[in-house]
């Protein structure tokens, strides 16, 4: 019975990780106006040092808006987002608006490809300002 419970929990965790990845990749254009690609996502439900939870994304790419030469605006080997799980769950079962409280974020091995359409306009006409 114990090993069956572990298998079920493992399957549920895998489904949640996949749902997080698919959700972000499906709402990225609505929220940011650009596409985000995620290689893999992992959820850590309880970090023992501070009782937060975290989502770890490997192989993250933020694509450029249309009209720029380079396909990618930003790449990161890994992005970790720490959040308060209990706060998140409470807002989802309460009638208040749904929200997530982000405690911190860590980006590892980040590369930003800065590009302008017209160099004389500087940052106002760049992929970073769009």
PDB file of C-alpha atoms in Angstrom:
ATOM      1  CA  UNK A   1       0.000   0.000   0.000  1.00  0.00           C
ATOM      2  CA  UNK A   2       2.883   2.369   0.818  1.00  0.00           C
ATOM      3  CA  UNK A   3       4.581   1.841  -2.532  1.00  0.00           C
ATOM      4  CA  UNK A   4       1.281   2.345  -4.364  1.00  0.00           C
ATOM      5  CA  UNK A   5       0.827   5.690  -2.577  1.00  0.00           C
ATOM      6  CA  UNK A   6       4.370   6.727  -3.608  1.00  0.00           C
ATOM      7  CA  UNK A   7       3.637   5.816  -7.225  1.00  0.00           C
ATOM      8  CA  UNK A   8       0.380   7.808  -7.176  1.00  0.00           C
ATOM      9  CA  UNK A   9       2.128  10.816  -5.580  1.00  0.00           C
ATOM     10  CA  UNK A  10       4.905  10.595  -8.170  1.00  0.00           C
ATOM     11  CA  UNK A  11       2.379  10.584 -11.006  1.00  0.00           C
ATOM     12  CA  UNK A  12       0.496  13.524  -9.468  1.00  0.00           C
ATOM     13  CA  UNK A  13       3.741  15.502  -9.083  1.00  0.00           C
ATOM     14  CA  UNK A  14       4.670  14.812 -12.730  1.00  0.00           C
ATOM     15  CA  UNK A  15       1.210  15.963 -13.860  1.00  0.00           C
ATOM     16  CA  UNK A  16       1.497  19.189 -11.814  1.00  0.00           C
ATOM     17  CA  UNK A  17       4.970  19.893 -13.235  1.00  0.00           C
ATOM     18  CA  UNK A  18       3.691  19.396 -16.770  1.00  0.00           C
ATOM     19  CA  UNK A  19       0.632  21.580 -16.077  1.00  0.00           C
ATOM     20  CA  UNK A  20       2.833  24.426 -14.768  1.00  0.00           C
ATOM     21  CA  UNK A  21       5.021  24.308 -17.893  1.00  0.00           C
ATOM     22  CA  UNK A  22       2.071  24.160 -20.297  1.00  0.00           C
ATOM     23  CA  UNK A  23       0.208  26.942 -18.454  1.00  0.00           C
ATOM     24  CA  UNK A  24       3.136  29.352 -18.624  1.00  0.00           C
ATOM     25  CA  UNK A  25       3.804  28.555 -22.263  1.00  0.00           C
ATOM     26  CA  UNK A  26       0.126  29.129 -23.096  1.00  0.00           C
ATOM     27  CA  UNK A  27      -0.381  32.487 -21.319  1.00  0.00           C
ATOM     28  CA  UNK A  28       3.022  34.000 -22.136  1.00  0.00           C
ATOM     29  CA  UNK A  29       1.879  35.954 -25.196  1.00  0.00           C
ATOM     30  CA  UNK A  30      -1.162  37.314 -23.339  1.00  0.00           C
ATOM     31  CA  UNK A  31       0.870  38.528 -20.338  1.00  0.00           C
ATOM     32  CA  UNK A  32       4.171  39.526 -21.955  1.00  0.00           C
ATOM     33  CA  UNK A  33       3.440  39.788 -25.665  1.00  0.00           C
ATOM     34  CA  UNK A  34       6.167  37.236 -26.503  1.00  0.00           C
ATOM     35  CA  UNK A  35       6.567  33.470 -26.435  1.00  0.00           C
ATOM     36  CA  UNK A  36       8.363  31.622 -23.635  1.00  0.00           C
ATOM     37  CA  UNK A  37       9.869  28.178 -24.124  1.00  0.00           C
ATOM     38  CA  UNK A  38      10.637  25.925 -21.173  1.00  0.00           C
ATOM     39  CA  UNK A  39      12.676  22.767 -21.512  1.00  0.00           C
ATOM     40  CA  UNK A  40      11.588  21.124 -18.250  1.00  0.00           C
ATOM     41  CA  UNK A  41       9.807  22.139 -15.045  1.00  0.00           C
ATOM     42  CA  UNK A  42      10.118  20.695 -11.556  1.00  0.00           C
ATOM     43  CA  UNK A  43       8.078  21.490  -8.448  1.00  0.00           C
ATOM     44  CA  UNK A  44       9.548  21.303  -4.935  1.00  0.00           C
ATOM     45  CA  UNK A  45       6.590  21.470  -2.568  1.00  0.00           C
ATOM     46  CA  UNK A  46       8.323  22.173   0.734  1.00  0.00           C
ATOM     47  CA  UNK A  47      11.795  23.622   1.250  1.00  0.00           C
ATOM     48  CA  UNK A  48      12.662  22.699   4.848  1.00  0.00           C
ATOM     49  CA  UNK A  49      14.725  25.818   5.590  1.00  0.00           C
ATOM     50  CA  UNK A  50      11.870  28.320   5.174  1.00  0.00           C
ATOM     51  CA  UNK A  51       8.738  26.276   4.353  1.00  0.00           C
ATOM     52  CA  UNK A  52       8.376  27.819   0.905  1.00  0.00           C
ATOM     53  CA  UNK A  53       7.814  25.938  -2.305  1.00  0.00           C
ATOM     54  CA  UNK A  54       9.557  26.463  -5.590  1.00  0.00           C
ATOM     55  CA  UNK A  55       9.225  25.822  -9.269  1.00  0.00           C
ATOM     56  CA  UNK A  56      12.442  25.151 -11.153  1.00  0.00           C
ATOM     57  CA  UNK A  57      12.488  25.704 -14.904  1.00  0.00           C
ATOM     58  CA  UNK A  58      15.384  24.347 -16.963  1.00  0.00           C
ATOM     59  CA  UNK A  59      16.244  25.673 -20.417  1.00  0.00           C
ATOM     60  CA  UNK A  60      14.143  28.865 -20.429  1.00  0.00           C
ATOM     61  CA  UNK A  61      13.974  31.036 -23.542  1.00  0.00           C
ATOM     62  CA  UNK A  62      12.058  34.286 -23.966  1.00  0.00           C
ATOM     63  CA  UNK A  63      11.633  34.926 -27.664  1.00  0.00           C
ATOM     64  CA  UNK A  64      11.922  38.319 -29.303  1.00  0.00           C
ATOM     65  CA  UNK A  65       8.857  40.292 -30.384  1.00  0.00           C
ATOM     66  CA  UNK A  66       8.174  40.217 -34.111  1.00  0.00           C
ATOM     67  CA  UNK A  67      10.348  42.475 -36.235  1.00  0.00           C
ATOM     68  CA  UNK A  68      13.691  41.732 -34.582  1.00  0.00           C
ATOM     69  CA  UNK A  69      16.486  39.792 -36.252  1.00  0.00           C
ATOM     70  CA  UNK A  70      17.388  37.407 -33.426  1.00  0.00           C
ATOM     71  CA  UNK A  71      14.848  34.730 -32.470  1.00  0.00           C
ATOM     72  CA  UNK A  72      15.707  34.830 -28.761  1.00  0.00           C
ATOM     73  CA  UNK A  73      15.712  37.852 -26.434  1.00  0.00           C
ATOM     74  CA  UNK A  74      16.802  36.008 -23.272  1.00  0.00           C
ATOM     75  CA  UNK A  75      18.005  32.551 -22.314  1.00  0.00           C
ATOM     76  CA  UNK A  76      18.596  31.118 -18.871  1.00  0.00           C
ATOM     77  CA  UNK A  77      19.945  27.700 -18.010  1.00  0.00           C
ATOM     78  CA  UNK A  78      17.700  27.615 -14.955  1.00  0.00           C
ATOM     79  CA  UNK A  79      15.060  29.803 -13.313  1.00  0.00           C
ATOM     80  CA  UNK A  80      13.930  29.112  -9.741  1.00  0.00           C
ATOM     81  CA  UNK A  81      10.834  30.844  -8.387  1.00  0.00           C
ATOM     82  CA  UNK A  82      10.124  30.529  -4.653  1.00  0.00           C
ATOM     83  CA  UNK A  83       6.583  31.085  -3.452  1.00  0.00           C
ATOM     84  CA  UNK A  84       4.410  30.643  -0.379  1.00  0.00           C
ATOM     85  CA  UNK A  85       2.416  27.484  -1.113  1.00  0.00           C
ATOM     86  CA  UNK A  86      -0.032  27.900   1.772  1.00  0.00           C
ATOM     87  CA  UNK A  87      -0.819  31.482   0.714  1.00  0.00           C
ATOM     88  CA  UNK A  88      -1.329  30.324  -2.862  1.00  0.00           C
ATOM     89  CA  UNK A  89      -3.626  27.450  -1.850  1.00  0.00           C
ATOM     90  CA  UNK A  90      -5.602  29.666   0.539  1.00  0.00           C
ATOM     91  CA  UNK A  91      -6.305  32.262  -2.160  1.00  0.00           C
ATOM     92  CA  UNK A  92      -7.496  29.518  -4.502  1.00  0.00           C
ATOM     93  CA  UNK A  93     -10.046  28.126  -2.035  1.00  0.00           C
ATOM     94  CA  UNK A  94     -11.162  31.504  -0.735  1.00  0.00           C
ATOM     95  CA  UNK A  95     -13.587  33.788  -2.600  1.00  0.00           C
ATOM     96  CA  UNK A  96     -10.914  36.518  -2.874  1.00  0.00           C
ATOM     97  CA  UNK A  97      -8.976  37.065  -6.056  1.00  0.00           C
ATOM     98  CA  UNK A  98      -6.452  34.430  -7.021  1.00  0.00           C
ATOM     99  CA  UNK A  99      -2.839  35.398  -6.419  1.00  0.00           C
ATOM    100  CA  UNK A 100       0.622  34.036  -5.825  1.00  0.00           C
ATOM    101  CA  UNK A 101       3.135  35.555  -3.438  1.00  0.00           C
ATOM    102  CA  UNK A 102       6.614  35.243  -4.917  1.00  0.00           C
ATOM    103  CA  UNK A 103       9.318  35.148  -2.239  1.00  0.00           C
ATOM    104  CA  UNK A 104      12.262  35.231  -4.639  1.00  0.00           C
ATOM    105  CA  UNK A 105      13.604  34.286  -8.034  1.00  0.00           C
ATOM    106  CA  UNK A 106      17.042  33.098  -9.119  1.00  0.00           C
ATOM    107  CA  UNK A 107      18.209  33.039 -12.729  1.00  0.00           C
ATOM    108  CA  UNK A 108      21.318  31.006 -13.568  1.00  0.00           C
ATOM    109  CA  UNK A 109      23.582  31.466 -16.595  1.00  0.00           C
ATOM    110  CA  UNK A 110      21.528  34.253 -18.189  1.00  0.00           C
ATOM    111  CA  UNK A 111      22.168  35.609 -21.679  1.00  0.00           C
ATOM    112  CA  UNK A 112      20.288  38.698 -22.920  1.00  0.00           C
ATOM    113  CA  UNK A 113      20.449  39.535 -26.620  1.00  0.00           C
ATOM    114  CA  UNK A 114      19.927  43.306 -26.802  1.00  0.00           C
ATOM    115  CA  UNK A 115      18.814  44.505 -30.219  1.00  0.00           C
ATOM    116  CA  UNK A 116      17.440  47.790 -31.604  1.00  0.00           C
ATOM    117  CA  UNK A 117      15.484  48.358 -34.779  1.00  0.00           C
ATOM    118  CA  UNK A 118      16.980  51.847 -35.211  1.00  0.00           C
ATOM    119  CA  UNK A 119      20.183  52.301 -33.163  1.00  0.00           C
ATOM    120  CA  UNK A 120      19.836  56.081 -32.928  1.00  0.00           C
ATOM    121  CA  UNK A 121      16.626  55.679 -30.863  1.00  0.00           C
ATOM    122  CA  UNK A 122      18.420  53.525 -28.292  1.00  0.00           C
ATOM    123  CA  UNK A 123      16.444  51.672 -25.614  1.00  0.00           C
ATOM    124  CA  UNK A 124      13.068  53.119 -26.733  1.00  0.00           C
ATOM    125  CA  UNK A 125      13.190  51.035 -29.905  1.00  0.00           C
ATOM    126  CA  UNK A 126      14.764  47.858 -28.498  1.00  0.00           C
ATOM    127  CA  UNK A 127      13.564  44.334 -27.884  1.00  0.00           C
ATOM    128  CA  UNK A 128      14.071  44.937 -24.145  1.00  0.00           C
ATOM    129  CA  UNK A 129      11.729  47.949 -24.084  1.00  0.00           C
ATOM    130  CA  UNK A 130       9.004  46.309 -26.188  1.00  0.00           C
TER     131      UNK A 130
END
